[in-house]
Amino acid sequence: MRSGALTVVLPVRNEAVNLRAWWRSAAQHLPEGARVLVVHDFEDDDTLPVARALADEGAPLRTLRSRGVGFPDALLTGLLAAERGPVLVTMADLSDDLAALPRMLAAWAEGADLVVGSRFIAGGQVVGGSAPKRWLARWGSLALHRLAAFPVRDASNAFRVYDAELVRRLRPEPSVGFEMAFALLLAAWQAGARIVEVPVAWRGRERGASHFRLRWIPRYGRLWVRALRHGLALRRKRTHEARRLERR
């Protein structure tokens, strides 16, 4: 069984309205010894005064400047800041239900390299949010799972636990937005990582502005096609190997 202190990666952009409520909720579920990295692009981000005030009050929060600008850079900056152990990625907009965290950490402790919080399996749930985006996420992931044996049924949810050592081995496709979560999952699959999915609840943002952009959707499509090709190639390889063994 693995063990290690949890690092939480919290990419933010002007989440002052949500951060204190996020901490009150998260603190109920984070294990002892966990630390939270609040990863930001700019020093004038309104999240930072709240994060520093929480830290002064004793919360294990530390602000970390992203190596670039945008969600992909913030995500990778936080992931690579963890030297070892499990690394949770979650959002500050209160969309992720951290009640699923103990189960996710148990899967990591039992050997999973990547634990995906899945909204679209039994026990998962989606409340609110954009209906078209929700439809695309659900049925795009399901089609990929069925056609190419993709290892999970929720390719786009960023709520995950990564093994820190895995992150350093990944070479994801370049990304400009939230599709980086899909790119990391695809890279992990291509690298042969052990991937497990755990049902989670997700709730649409109630306060603050959404940072999702429709212009990212074609990038999800390109990643979907690459994942499909990889899955079909694996299927052909397995079929070829099975036939070769039968001829022996």
Coordinates of C-alpha atoms in Angstrom, one line a residue:
M1 CA 0.0 0.0 0.0
R2 CA 1.3 3.4 -0.9
S3 CA 1.3 6.3 1.6
G4 CA 2.2 10.0 1.3
A5 CA 1.0 13.4 2.2
L6 CA -1.6 14.9 -0.2
T7 CA -0.8 18.0 -2.3
V8 CA -3.9 19.9 -3.6
V9 CA -3.5 21.9 -6.7
L10 CA -6.1 24.7 -6.9
P11 CA -5.8 26.7 -10.2
V12 CA -7.5 30.1 -9.7
R13 CA -8.4 33.2 -11.5
N14 CA -10.3 35.8 -9.5
E15 CA -12.1 33.4 -7.2
A16 CA -12.2 35.6 -4.1
V17 CA -15.9 35.2 -3.9
N18 CA -15.6 31.4 -3.6
L19 CA -12.3 30.7 -1.9
R20 CA -13.3 31.0 1.8
A21 CA -16.4 28.8 1.2
W22 CA -14.2 26.4 -0.7
W23 CA -11.8 26.1 2.2
R24 CA -14.7 25.5 4.7
S25 CA -16.0 22.7 2.6
A26 CA -12.6 21.2 1.7
A27 CA -11.3 21.2 5.2
Q28 CA -13.9 18.6 6.2
H29 CA -12.4 16.1 3.8
L30 CA -8.7 16.8 3.5
P31 CA -6.4 14.3 5.4
E32 CA -4.0 15.4 8.0
G33 CA -0.8 16.8 6.5
A34 CA -2.4 18.0 3.3
R35 CA -1.1 21.2 1.7
V36 CA -3.0 23.4 -0.8
L37 CA -1.2 25.2 -3.6
V38 CA -3.2 28.1 -4.9
V39 CA -1.8 28.6 -8.4
H40 CA -2.4 32.0 -10.0
D41 CA -1.3 33.8 -13.2
F42 CA -1.2 37.4 -11.9
E43 CA -0.3 39.2 -8.7
D44 CA -3.4 41.3 -8.9
D45 CA -5.7 38.2 -8.9
D46 CA -8.4 39.0 -6.3
T47 CA -8.0 35.4 -4.9
L48 CA -4.6 36.1 -3.3
P49 CA -5.6 38.4 -0.4
V50 CA -8.2 35.8 0.7
A51 CA -5.7 32.9 0.3
R52 CA -3.1 34.8 2.4
A53 CA -5.7 35.7 5.0
L54 CA -6.7 32.0 5.3
A55 CA -3.0 31.0 5.6
D56 CA -2.6 33.6 8.4
E57 CA -5.5 31.9 10.2
G58 CA -3.8 28.6 10.0
A59 CA -5.0 27.0 6.8
P60 CA -2.3 25.0 5.0
L61 CA -2.6 27.2 1.9
R62 CA 0.4 28.6 -0.1
T63 CA 0.2 30.8 -3.2
L64 CA 2.2 29.8 -6.2
R65 CA 2.8 31.9 -9.3
S66 CA 2.1 29.9 -12.5
R67 CA 5.0 29.5 -15.0
G68 CA 2.8 31.0 -17.7
V69 CA -0.7 32.2 -18.3
G70 CA -3.9 30.2 -18.5
F71 CA -5.3 26.9 -17.1
P72 CA -2.8 24.5 -18.7
D73 CA 0.3 26.3 -17.3
A74 CA -1.3 26.7 -13.9
L75 CA -2.3 23.0 -13.8
L76 CA 1.2 21.8 -14.8
T77 CA 2.9 24.3 -12.4
G78 CA 0.9 22.9 -9.5
L79 CA 1.3 19.2 -10.5
L80 CA 5.1 19.5 -11.0
A81 CA 5.5 21.3 -7.6
A82 CA 4.6 18.0 -5.9
E83 CA 7.7 15.9 -5.5
R84 CA 6.0 12.7 -4.4
G85 CA 2.7 11.2 -3.2
P86 CA -0.9 11.9 -4.4
V87 CA -1.8 15.1 -6.0
L88 CA -5.4 16.3 -6.1
V89 CA -6.6 18.7 -8.8
T90 CA -9.8 20.5 -8.0
M91 CA -11.5 23.8 -8.8
A92 CA -12.2 26.7 -6.4
D93 CA -15.6 27.3 -7.8
L94 CA -17.2 24.7 -5.5
S95 CA -18.1 22.5 -8.5
D96 CA -16.3 19.4 -7.1
D97 CA -17.6 17.5 -4.1
L98 CA -14.6 16.5 -2.0
A99 CA -16.7 13.9 -0.2
A100 CA -15.3 11.5 -2.9
L101 CA -11.7 12.2 -1.9
P102 CA -11.2 9.4 0.6
R103 CA -12.3 6.8 -2.0
M104 CA -10.0 8.4 -4.6
L105 CA -7.0 8.4 -2.2
A106 CA -7.8 4.7 -1.3
A107 CA -7.6 3.9 -5.0
W108 CA -4.2 5.7 -5.3
A109 CA -2.9 3.9 -2.2
E110 CA -3.9 0.6 -3.8
G111 CA -1.7 1.3 -6.8
A112 CA -3.6 3.5 -9.2
D113 CA -1.4 6.0 -11.0
L114 CA -4.4 8.2 -11.9
V115 CA -7.8 8.3 -10.3
V116 CA -10.4 10.1 -12.3
G117 CA -13.5 11.6 -10.7
S118 CA -16.3 10.4 -13.1
R119 CA -19.6 12.1 -13.3
F120 CA -21.0 9.6 -15.8
I121 CA -20.8 6.3 -14.0
A122 CA -23.1 4.7 -11.5
G123 CA -23.1 6.9 -8.4
G124 CA -21.9 10.0 -10.3
Q125 CA -24.0 13.1 -10.7
V126 CA -24.1 16.4 -12.6
V127 CA -26.2 19.3 -11.3
G128 CA -26.6 22.5 -13.3
G129 CA -24.1 23.8 -15.8
S130 CA -24.4 24.3 -19.5
A131 CA -26.6 21.6 -21.1
P132 CA -24.7 21.5 -24.5
K133 CA -21.4 21.2 -22.7
R134 CA -22.7 18.5 -20.4
W135 CA -24.2 16.6 -23.4
L136 CA -20.9 16.7 -25.3
A137 CA -18.9 15.6 -22.3
R138 CA -21.1 12.7 -21.5
W139 CA -21.7 11.2 -24.9
G140 CA -18.3 12.0 -26.3
S141 CA -16.7 10.1 -23.4
L142 CA -19.1 7.2 -23.6
A143 CA -18.6 6.8 -27.4
L144 CA -14.8 6.8 -26.9
H145 CA -15.1 4.2 -24.1
R146 CA -17.2 1.9 -26.3
L147 CA -15.4 2.4 -29.6
A148 CA -11.8 2.5 -28.4
A149 CA -11.9 0.9 -24.9
F150 CA -10.9 4.3 -23.4
P151 CA -10.3 3.5 -19.7
V152 CA -12.8 5.9 -18.2
R153 CA -16.3 7.3 -19.1
D154 CA -15.5 10.9 -18.2
A155 CA -12.6 12.2 -20.2
S156 CA -12.9 15.9 -19.4
N157 CA -13.5 16.3 -15.7
A158 CA -10.3 17.8 -14.1
F159 CA -11.2 16.5 -10.6
R160 CA -8.5 13.8 -10.3
V161 CA -5.8 12.4 -8.1
Y162 CA -2.4 11.9 -9.9
D163 CA 0.6 10.1 -8.6
A164 CA 3.4 12.7 -8.6
E165 CA 5.9 10.3 -10.2
L166 CA 3.5 9.7 -13.1
V167 CA 3.2 13.4 -13.9
R168 CA 6.9 13.7 -14.6
R169 CA 6.6 11.0 -17.2
L170 CA 3.7 12.5 -19.2
R171 CA 4.0 14.4 -22.4
P172 CA 0.6 15.8 -23.0
E173 CA -0.5 17.5 -26.2
P174 CA -0.1 21.3 -26.1
S175 CA -3.3 22.9 -24.8
V176 CA -4.7 26.4 -24.4
G177 CA -7.7 25.7 -22.1
F178 CA -9.5 23.2 -20.0
E179 CA -8.9 20.5 -22.6
M180 CA -5.5 20.0 -20.9
A181 CA -7.3 17.7 -18.5
F182 CA -8.2 15.4 -21.5
A183 CA -4.7 15.8 -22.8
L184 CA -3.2 14.6 -19.6
L185 CA -5.5 11.6 -19.4
L186 CA -4.7 10.6 -22.9
A187 CA -1.0 10.9 -22.2
A188 CA -1.4 8.7 -19.1
W189 CA -3.2 6.1 -21.1
Q190 CA -0.6 6.1 -23.9
A191 CA 2.1 5.8 -21.2
G192 CA 0.5 2.6 -19.8
A193 CA -0.6 4.1 -16.5
R194 CA -3.0 2.3 -14.3
I195 CA -6.2 4.4 -14.4
V196 CA -9.2 4.0 -12.1
E197 CA -12.4 6.0 -12.1
V198 CA -14.5 6.8 -9.0
P199 CA -18.0 8.3 -9.1
V200 CA -18.2 11.9 -8.1
A201 CA -20.8 14.7 -8.0
W202 CA -20.3 17.9 -9.9
R203 CA -22.3 21.1 -9.5
G204 CA -22.4 24.1 -11.9
R205 CA -20.8 27.3 -10.7
E206 CA -23.2 29.6 -8.7
R207 CA -20.9 32.6 -8.0
G208 CA -18.2 34.2 -10.2
A209 CA -17.6 34.0 -13.9
S210 CA -17.1 30.8 -15.8
H211 CA -13.7 30.6 -17.5
F212 CA -14.7 27.9 -20.1
R213 CA -14.5 29.1 -23.7
L214 CA -16.5 27.6 -26.6
R215 CA -13.4 28.1 -28.9
W216 CA -11.8 25.2 -27.0
I217 CA -14.3 22.6 -28.3
P218 CA -12.5 21.8 -31.6
R219 CA -9.4 21.0 -29.5
Y220 CA -11.4 18.5 -27.5
G221 CA -12.4 17.0 -30.9
R222 CA -8.8 16.6 -32.0
L223 CA -7.9 14.9 -28.8
W224 CA -10.9 12.6 -29.1
V225 CA -9.7 11.6 -32.6
R226 CA -6.2 10.9 -31.3
A227 CA -7.6 8.8 -28.4
L228 CA -9.8 6.9 -30.8
R229 CA -6.8 6.1 -33.1
H230 CA -4.7 5.0 -30.1
G231 CA -7.5 2.7 -28.8
L232 CA -8.1 1.2 -32.2
A233 CA -4.4 0.6 -32.7
L234 CA -4.3 -1.2 -29.3
R235 CA -7.3 -3.3 -30.3
R236 CA -5.6 -4.3 -33.6
K237 CA -2.4 -5.2 -31.7
R238 CA -4.2 -7.4 -29.2
T239 CA -6.2 -9.1 -32.0
H240 CA -2.9 -9.8 -33.9
E241 CA -1.2 -11.2 -30.7
A242 CA -4.2 -13.4 -30.0
R243 CA -4.2 -14.8 -33.5
R244 CA -0.5 -15.4 -33.4
L245 CA -0.8 -17.4 -30.2
E246 CA -3.7 -19.4 -31.6
R247 CA -1.4 -20.5 -34.5
R248 CA 1.2 -21.9 -32.2

